[in-house]
Short mmCIF file of N, CA and C in Angstrom, two decimals:
data_model
loop_
_atom_site.label_atom_id
_atom_site.label_comp_id
_atom_site.label_asym_id
_atom_site.label_seq_id
_atom_site.Cartn_x
_atom_site.Cartn_y
_atom_site.Cartn_z
N MET A 1 9.99 -1.71 61.26
CA MET A 1 11.28 -1.42 60.86
C MET A 1 11.47 -2.20 59.47
N PRO A 2 11.45 -1.56 58.43
CA PRO A 2 11.79 -2.89 57.14
C PRO A 2 13.26 -3.48 57.46
N SER A 3 13.09 -4.91 57.01
CA SER A 3 14.28 -5.71 57.23
C SER A 3 15.50 -4.95 56.38
N SER A 4 15.19 -4.15 55.56
CA SER A 4 16.42 -3.99 54.50
C SER A 4 16.97 -2.66 55.62
N VAL A 5 16.14 -1.69 56.37
CA VAL A 5 16.79 -0.67 57.04
C VAL A 5 17.63 -1.38 58.56
N LEU A 6 16.78 -2.54 58.68
CA LEU A 6 17.74 -2.94 59.84
C LEU A 6 18.76 -3.65 59.56
N SER A 7 19.15 -4.60 58.37
CA SER A 7 20.52 -5.11 58.20
C SER A 7 21.41 -3.79 57.79
N ALA A 8 20.80 -3.04 57.03
CA ALA A 8 21.91 -2.04 56.86
C ALA A 8 22.54 -1.21 57.76
N ALA A 9 21.63 -1.04 59.18
CA ALA A 9 22.27 -0.48 60.52
C ALA A 9 23.27 -1.98 60.94
N GLN A 10 22.53 -3.24 60.88
CA GLN A 10 23.43 -3.95 61.74
C GLN A 10 24.76 -4.01 61.01
N ILE A 11 25.23 -3.87 59.73
CA ILE A 11 26.31 -3.78 58.73
C ILE A 11 26.97 -2.58 59.05
N ALA A 12 26.46 -1.18 59.23
CA ALA A 12 27.25 -0.06 59.47
C ALA A 12 27.57 -0.59 61.08
N VAL A 13 26.97 -0.83 62.31
CA VAL A 13 27.60 -1.02 63.62
C VAL A 13 28.51 -1.69 63.43
N THR A 14 28.26 -3.10 62.46
CA THR A 14 29.43 -4.07 62.58
C THR A 14 30.69 -3.64 62.00
N VAL A 15 30.42 -3.11 60.75
CA VAL A 15 31.74 -2.37 60.42
C VAL A 15 32.83 -1.10 61.28
N ALA A 16 31.48 -0.56 61.84
CA ALA A 16 32.35 0.25 63.24
C ALA A 16 32.91 -0.35 64.19
N LEU A 17 32.42 -1.25 64.90
CA LEU A 17 32.88 -2.43 65.90
C LEU A 17 34.52 -2.73 65.26
N VAL A 18 34.41 -3.06 64.40
CA VAL A 18 35.35 -4.30 63.35
C VAL A 18 36.57 -3.31 63.58
N ALA A 19 36.46 -1.99 62.76
CA ALA A 19 37.30 -0.70 62.47
C ALA A 19 37.80 -0.34 64.04
N TRP A 20 36.93 0.04 65.19
CA TRP A 20 37.26 0.29 66.38
C TRP A 20 38.30 -0.74 66.67
N MET A 21 37.81 -2.10 66.96
CA MET A 21 38.91 -3.16 67.29
C MET A 21 39.97 -3.08 66.68
N ILE A 22 39.88 -2.93 65.40
CA ILE A 22 41.58 -2.88 64.71
C ILE A 22 42.37 -2.07 65.12
N SER A 23 41.63 -0.61 65.40
CA SER A 23 42.50 0.61 65.65
C SER A 23 43.19 0.57 67.10
N GLY A 24 42.49 -0.25 67.86
CA GLY A 24 42.66 -0.84 69.48
C GLY A 24 44.19 -1.40 69.33
N PHE A 25 44.30 -2.13 68.27
CA PHE A 25 45.78 -2.90 68.34
C PHE A 25 47.05 -1.96 67.62
N THR A 26 46.61 -1.12 67.15
CA THR A 26 47.80 -0.71 66.16
C THR A 26 47.88 1.45 66.84
N ARG A 27 47.01 1.57 67.84
CA ARG A 27 47.29 2.78 68.26
C ARG A 27 48.52 2.90 69.05
N LEU A 28 49.23 2.52 70.18
CA LEU A 28 50.72 2.50 70.23
C LEU A 28 51.67 2.53 69.79
N PRO A 29 52.56 3.00 70.14
CA PRO A 29 53.75 2.49 69.07
C PRO A 29 54.27 1.68 69.04
N GLY A 30 55.37 0.73 68.50
CA GLY A 30 56.34 -0.50 68.59
C GLY A 30 55.47 -1.20 67.37
N ARG A 31 55.87 -2.77 67.86
CA ARG A 31 56.00 -3.60 66.69
C ARG A 31 54.99 -4.83 67.29
N TRP A 32 55.27 -4.99 68.86
CA TRP A 32 54.77 -6.00 69.47
C TRP A 32 54.26 -5.63 70.86
N LEU A 33 52.92 -6.16 70.79
CA LEU A 33 51.99 -6.10 72.18
C LEU A 33 51.40 -4.75 72.15
N ARG A 34 50.65 -4.12 70.96
CA ARG A 34 49.98 -3.14 70.63
C ARG A 34 48.84 -3.04 71.32
N TRP A 35 48.18 -3.97 71.76
CA TRP A 35 46.89 -4.02 72.08
C TRP A 35 46.81 -3.45 73.80
N LYS A 36 46.17 -2.72 73.96
CA LYS A 36 46.14 -1.85 75.71
C LYS A 36 46.08 -3.37 76.52
N MET A 37 45.60 -3.94 76.48
CA MET A 37 46.02 -5.17 77.44
C MET A 37 47.24 -5.41 77.89
N PHE A 38 48.16 -5.65 76.79
CA PHE A 38 49.27 -5.84 76.90
C PHE A 38 50.36 -4.30 76.99
N CYS A 39 49.87 -3.47 77.50
CA CYS A 39 50.57 -2.48 77.22
C CYS A 39 51.86 -2.02 78.39
N ARG A 40 51.42 -2.76 79.10
CA ARG A 40 52.83 -2.85 80.38
C ARG A 40 53.21 -4.20 80.28
N GLY A 41 53.05 -5.15 79.64
CA GLY A 41 53.81 -6.20 79.60
C GLY A 41 55.25 -6.16 79.05
N ASN A 42 56.48 -6.54 79.47
CA ASN A 42 57.08 -6.64 78.57
C ASN A 42 57.85 -8.17 78.84
N PHE A 43 58.76 -9.02 78.29
CA PHE A 43 59.35 -10.04 78.50
C PHE A 43 60.58 -9.88 77.63
N ILE A 44 61.38 -10.61 77.88
CA ILE A 44 62.79 -11.66 77.18
C ILE A 44 63.34 -12.90 76.89
N ILE A 45 63.43 -12.68 75.90
CA ILE A 45 63.50 -13.96 75.11
C ILE A 45 65.43 -14.07 74.69
N VAL A 46 65.89 -14.77 75.54
CA VAL A 46 67.19 -15.01 75.71
C VAL A 46 68.21 -16.26 75.27
N THR A 47 69.09 -16.08 75.20
CA THR A 47 70.18 -17.31 74.80
C THR A 47 71.29 -17.15 75.96
N LEU A 48 71.58 -17.68 77.03
CA LEU A 48 72.61 -17.87 77.66
C LEU A 48 73.69 -18.82 77.56
N THR A 49 74.83 -18.25 77.83
CA THR A 49 76.26 -19.54 78.10
C THR A 49 76.81 -18.90 79.46
N GLY A 50 76.99 -20.47 80.18
CA GLY A 50 77.78 -19.74 81.28
C GLY A 50 78.74 -20.67 81.51
N THR A 51 79.60 -20.12 82.07
CA THR A 51 81.18 -20.13 82.16
C THR A 51 81.65 -20.83 83.68
N THR A 52 82.16 -22.06 83.94
CA THR A 52 82.46 -22.56 85.10
C THR A 52 83.63 -22.24 85.76
N LYS A 53 84.32 -22.22 86.58
CA LYS A 53 85.08 -21.71 87.31
C LYS A 53 86.61 -22.52 86.61
N ASP A 54 86.51 -23.98 85.91
CA ASP A 54 87.52 -24.84 85.18
C ASP A 54 87.57 -23.90 83.95
N GLY A 55 86.88 -23.30 83.24
CA GLY A 55 86.72 -22.76 81.97
C GLY A 55 85.54 -23.43 81.05
N ARG A 56 85.36 -24.40 81.33
CA ARG A 56 84.32 -24.88 80.53
C ARG A 56 82.73 -23.91 80.20
N THR A 57 82.42 -24.12 79.10
CA THR A 57 81.14 -23.40 78.98
C THR A 57 79.93 -24.39 78.83
N GLU A 58 78.36 -23.82 78.98
CA GLU A 58 77.62 -24.69 79.01
C GLU A 58 76.48 -24.02 78.72
N PRO A 59 75.38 -24.32 78.22
CA PRO A 59 73.88 -23.24 78.09
C PRO A 59 73.59 -23.52 79.07
N VAL A 60 72.70 -22.17 79.49
CA VAL A 60 71.71 -21.81 80.69
C VAL A 60 70.25 -21.45 80.34
N SER A 61 69.59 -21.98 81.31
CA SER A 61 68.39 -21.79 80.60
C SER A 61 67.43 -20.87 81.55
N ALA A 62 67.46 -19.79 81.53
CA ALA A 62 67.03 -18.48 82.76
C ALA A 62 65.62 -19.30 83.13
N TYR A 63 64.89 -19.73 81.96
CA TYR A 63 63.54 -20.09 82.31
C TYR A 63 63.12 -21.03 83.18
N SER A 64 64.36 -22.16 83.86
CA SER A 64 64.17 -23.09 84.55
C SER A 64 64.41 -22.61 85.86
N TYR A 65 64.38 -21.60 86.21
CA TYR A 65 65.02 -20.46 87.28
C TYR A 65 63.30 -19.84 87.78
N LEU A 66 62.86 -19.84 86.71
CA LEU A 66 61.09 -18.86 87.28
C LEU A 66 60.53 -19.94 88.13
N THR A 67 59.44 -19.03 88.67
CA THR A 67 58.88 -19.64 89.79
C THR A 67 57.54 -20.35 88.95
N PRO A 68 57.15 -21.54 89.67
CA PRO A 68 56.39 -22.73 88.98
C PRO A 68 54.94 -21.21 88.73
N GLY A 69 54.40 -21.73 87.35
CA GLY A 69 53.61 -20.98 86.91
C GLY A 69 53.81 -19.97 86.25
N SER A 70 54.90 -19.41 86.28
CA SER A 70 55.40 -18.12 85.83
C SER A 70 55.86 -18.81 84.22
N PHE A 71 55.84 -18.05 82.95
CA PHE A 71 56.26 -17.88 81.95
C PHE A 71 57.06 -16.74 81.40
N LEU A 72 56.62 -15.77 81.99
CA LEU A 72 57.07 -14.54 81.60
C LEU A 72 58.43 -13.99 82.05
N LEU A 73 59.20 -13.95 81.32
CA LEU A 73 61.11 -13.73 82.03
C LEU A 73 61.37 -12.01 81.43
N GLY A 74 60.70 -11.07 82.68
CA GLY A 74 61.28 -9.89 82.74
C GLY A 74 62.72 -9.49 83.20
N PRO A 75 62.83 -7.83 82.35
CA PRO A 75 64.39 -7.81 82.96
C PRO A 75 64.79 -7.73 84.38
N PRO A 76 63.98 -7.56 85.42
CA PRO A 76 64.45 -7.69 86.81
C PRO A 76 64.40 -9.24 87.09
N GLN A 77 63.84 -9.54 86.87
CA GLN A 77 63.85 -11.55 86.62
C GLN A 77 64.97 -11.95 86.10
N LEU A 78 65.25 -11.44 85.33
CA LEU A 78 66.60 -11.97 84.22
C LEU A 78 68.16 -11.66 85.45
N VAL A 79 67.79 -10.36 85.80
CA VAL A 79 69.39 -10.00 86.37
C VAL A 79 69.18 -10.79 87.85
N ALA A 80 68.14 -10.69 88.36
CA ALA A 80 68.19 -11.83 89.71
C ALA A 80 68.80 -12.95 89.29
N ILE A 81 68.23 -13.97 88.15
CA ILE A 81 68.83 -15.13 87.96
C ILE A 81 70.38 -14.97 87.88
N VAL A 82 70.52 -14.26 87.06
CA VAL A 82 72.15 -14.10 86.65
C VAL A 82 73.23 -13.81 87.98
N ASN A 83 72.68 -12.80 88.49
CA ASN A 83 73.14 -12.78 90.24
C ASN A 83 73.18 -14.03 90.90
N HIS A 84 72.05 -14.64 91.15
CA HIS A 84 71.90 -16.12 91.78
C HIS A 84 72.94 -17.17 91.24
N LEU A 85 72.82 -17.12 90.01
CA LEU A 85 73.90 -18.04 89.67
C LEU A 85 75.32 -17.95 89.42
N VAL A 86 75.83 -16.74 89.92
CA VAL A 86 76.98 -16.15 89.53
C VAL A 86 77.28 -16.67 91.07
N ARG A 87 76.74 -15.71 91.84
CA ARG A 87 76.91 -15.55 93.19
C ARG A 87 76.92 -16.98 94.17
N SER A 88 76.05 -17.99 93.73
CA SER A 88 76.36 -19.19 94.03
C SER A 88 77.47 -20.24 93.83
N GLY A 89 78.11 -19.34 93.07
CA GLY A 89 78.95 -20.24 92.84
C GLY A 89 79.25 -21.30 91.63
N GLN A 90 77.82 -21.14 91.21
CA GLN A 90 77.57 -22.53 89.83
C GLN A 90 78.30 -21.85 88.22
N TYR A 91 78.30 -20.73 88.70
CA TYR A 91 79.28 -20.33 87.14
C TYR A 91 80.11 -18.71 87.61
N ASP A 92 81.04 -18.67 87.05
CA ASP A 92 82.30 -17.90 86.83
C ASP A 92 81.74 -16.74 86.25
N ARG A 93 81.31 -17.26 85.39
CA ARG A 93 80.66 -15.89 84.56
C ARG A 93 79.05 -16.23 83.66
N ILE A 94 78.45 -15.11 83.12
CA ILE A 94 76.97 -15.63 82.13
C ILE A 94 77.24 -14.90 81.26
N ASP A 95 77.16 -14.81 79.84
CA ASP A 95 77.17 -14.27 78.78
C ASP A 95 75.76 -14.61 77.68
N GLY A 96 75.47 -13.89 77.02
CA GLY A 96 74.24 -13.97 76.20
C GLY A 96 73.53 -12.80 75.19
N HIS A 97 72.75 -13.22 74.83
CA HIS A 97 71.96 -12.35 73.81
C HIS A 97 70.49 -12.22 73.71
N GLY A 98 69.73 -11.56 73.59
CA GLY A 98 67.90 -12.03 73.37
C GLY A 98 67.65 -10.64 72.83
N ARG A 99 66.39 -10.62 73.02
CA ARG A 99 65.41 -9.56 72.72
C ARG A 99 64.42 -9.30 73.85
N LEU A 100 64.04 -7.54 73.74
CA LEU A 100 63.25 -7.55 75.06
C LEU A 100 62.07 -7.09 74.35
N LEU A 101 60.51 -7.93 74.46
CA LEU A 101 59.71 -7.07 73.87
C LEU A 101 58.91 -6.48 74.51
N SER A 102 57.97 -5.19 74.24
CA SER A 102 57.75 -4.38 75.22
C SER A 102 56.83 -3.44 74.09
N GLU A 103 55.90 -2.47 74.99
CA GLU A 103 55.04 -1.66 74.29
C GLU A 103 55.73 -0.48 73.11
N ARG A 104 57.15 -0.48 73.63
CA ARG A 104 57.81 0.41 72.79
C ARG A 104 58.91 -0.44 72.03
N GLY A 105 58.23 -1.66 71.45
CA GLY A 105 58.33 -2.46 70.08
C GLY A 105 59.68 -3.55 70.62
N GLU A 106 60.58 -4.01 69.97
CA GLU A 106 61.62 -4.70 70.23
C GLU A 106 63.18 -4.06 70.48
N GLN A 107 63.84 -4.24 71.49
CA GLN A 107 64.81 -4.09 71.91
C GLN A 107 66.09 -4.91 72.03
N ARG A 108 67.34 -4.98 71.81
CA ARG A 108 68.26 -6.16 71.94
C ARG A 108 68.74 -6.15 73.18
N VAL A 109 69.11 -7.30 73.79
CA VAL A 109 69.59 -7.48 75.08
C VAL A 109 70.88 -8.22 75.42
N GLU A 110 71.74 -7.73 75.91
CA GLU A 110 73.20 -8.38 76.14
C GLU A 110 73.04 -8.52 77.33
N VAL A 111 74.22 -10.09 77.29
CA VAL A 111 74.59 -10.28 79.10
C VAL A 111 76.10 -10.59 78.62
N ARG A 112 76.56 -9.45 79.74
CA ARG A 112 77.54 -9.26 79.00
C ARG A 112 78.47 -9.32 80.63
N ASP A 113 79.71 -10.65 80.75
CA ASP A 113 80.28 -10.79 82.00
C ASP A 113 79.32 -10.64 83.26
N SER A 114 78.16 -11.27 83.08
CA SER A 114 77.24 -11.54 83.79
C SER A 114 76.42 -10.01 84.44
N ARG A 115 76.31 -9.06 83.71
CA ARG A 115 75.86 -7.74 83.63
C ARG A 115 74.84 -7.69 82.12
N VAL A 116 73.56 -7.54 83.13
CA VAL A 116 71.96 -7.04 81.92
C VAL A 116 72.06 -6.09 81.06
N VAL A 117 72.41 -6.00 80.04
CA VAL A 117 72.34 -4.37 78.96
C VAL A 117 71.40 -4.76 78.30
N VAL A 118 70.20 -3.51 78.55
CA VAL A 118 69.33 -3.46 77.33
C VAL A 118 69.71 -2.51 76.47
N LEU A 119 69.71 -2.78 75.12
CA LEU A 119 70.57 -1.69 73.86
C LEU A 119 69.26 -0.87 73.47
#
């Protein structure tokens, strides 16, 4: 096979492979995590403020309550952490705001009076 034909075939295959890989990132709706490998992943970036029984407010890091080795905070984990902090008596209420990143894109998350609401 002549070298010019072989290089043209290699270029065509390379271009087709690159186009296929790029289309894999843009096939699903939403702005974040479009690649099929991440299509079921969702996580929350949130800022929380806890109010103690005596009325003081202080920042709360929900990420410090994740199990060792975990780094993604999903909606069920956020609900469990907020419920634990309120039921344990550490805080009277927790408020905050953040974003949920998923295959559907970016959604707002609010924590109002210790209830997690995805908007």
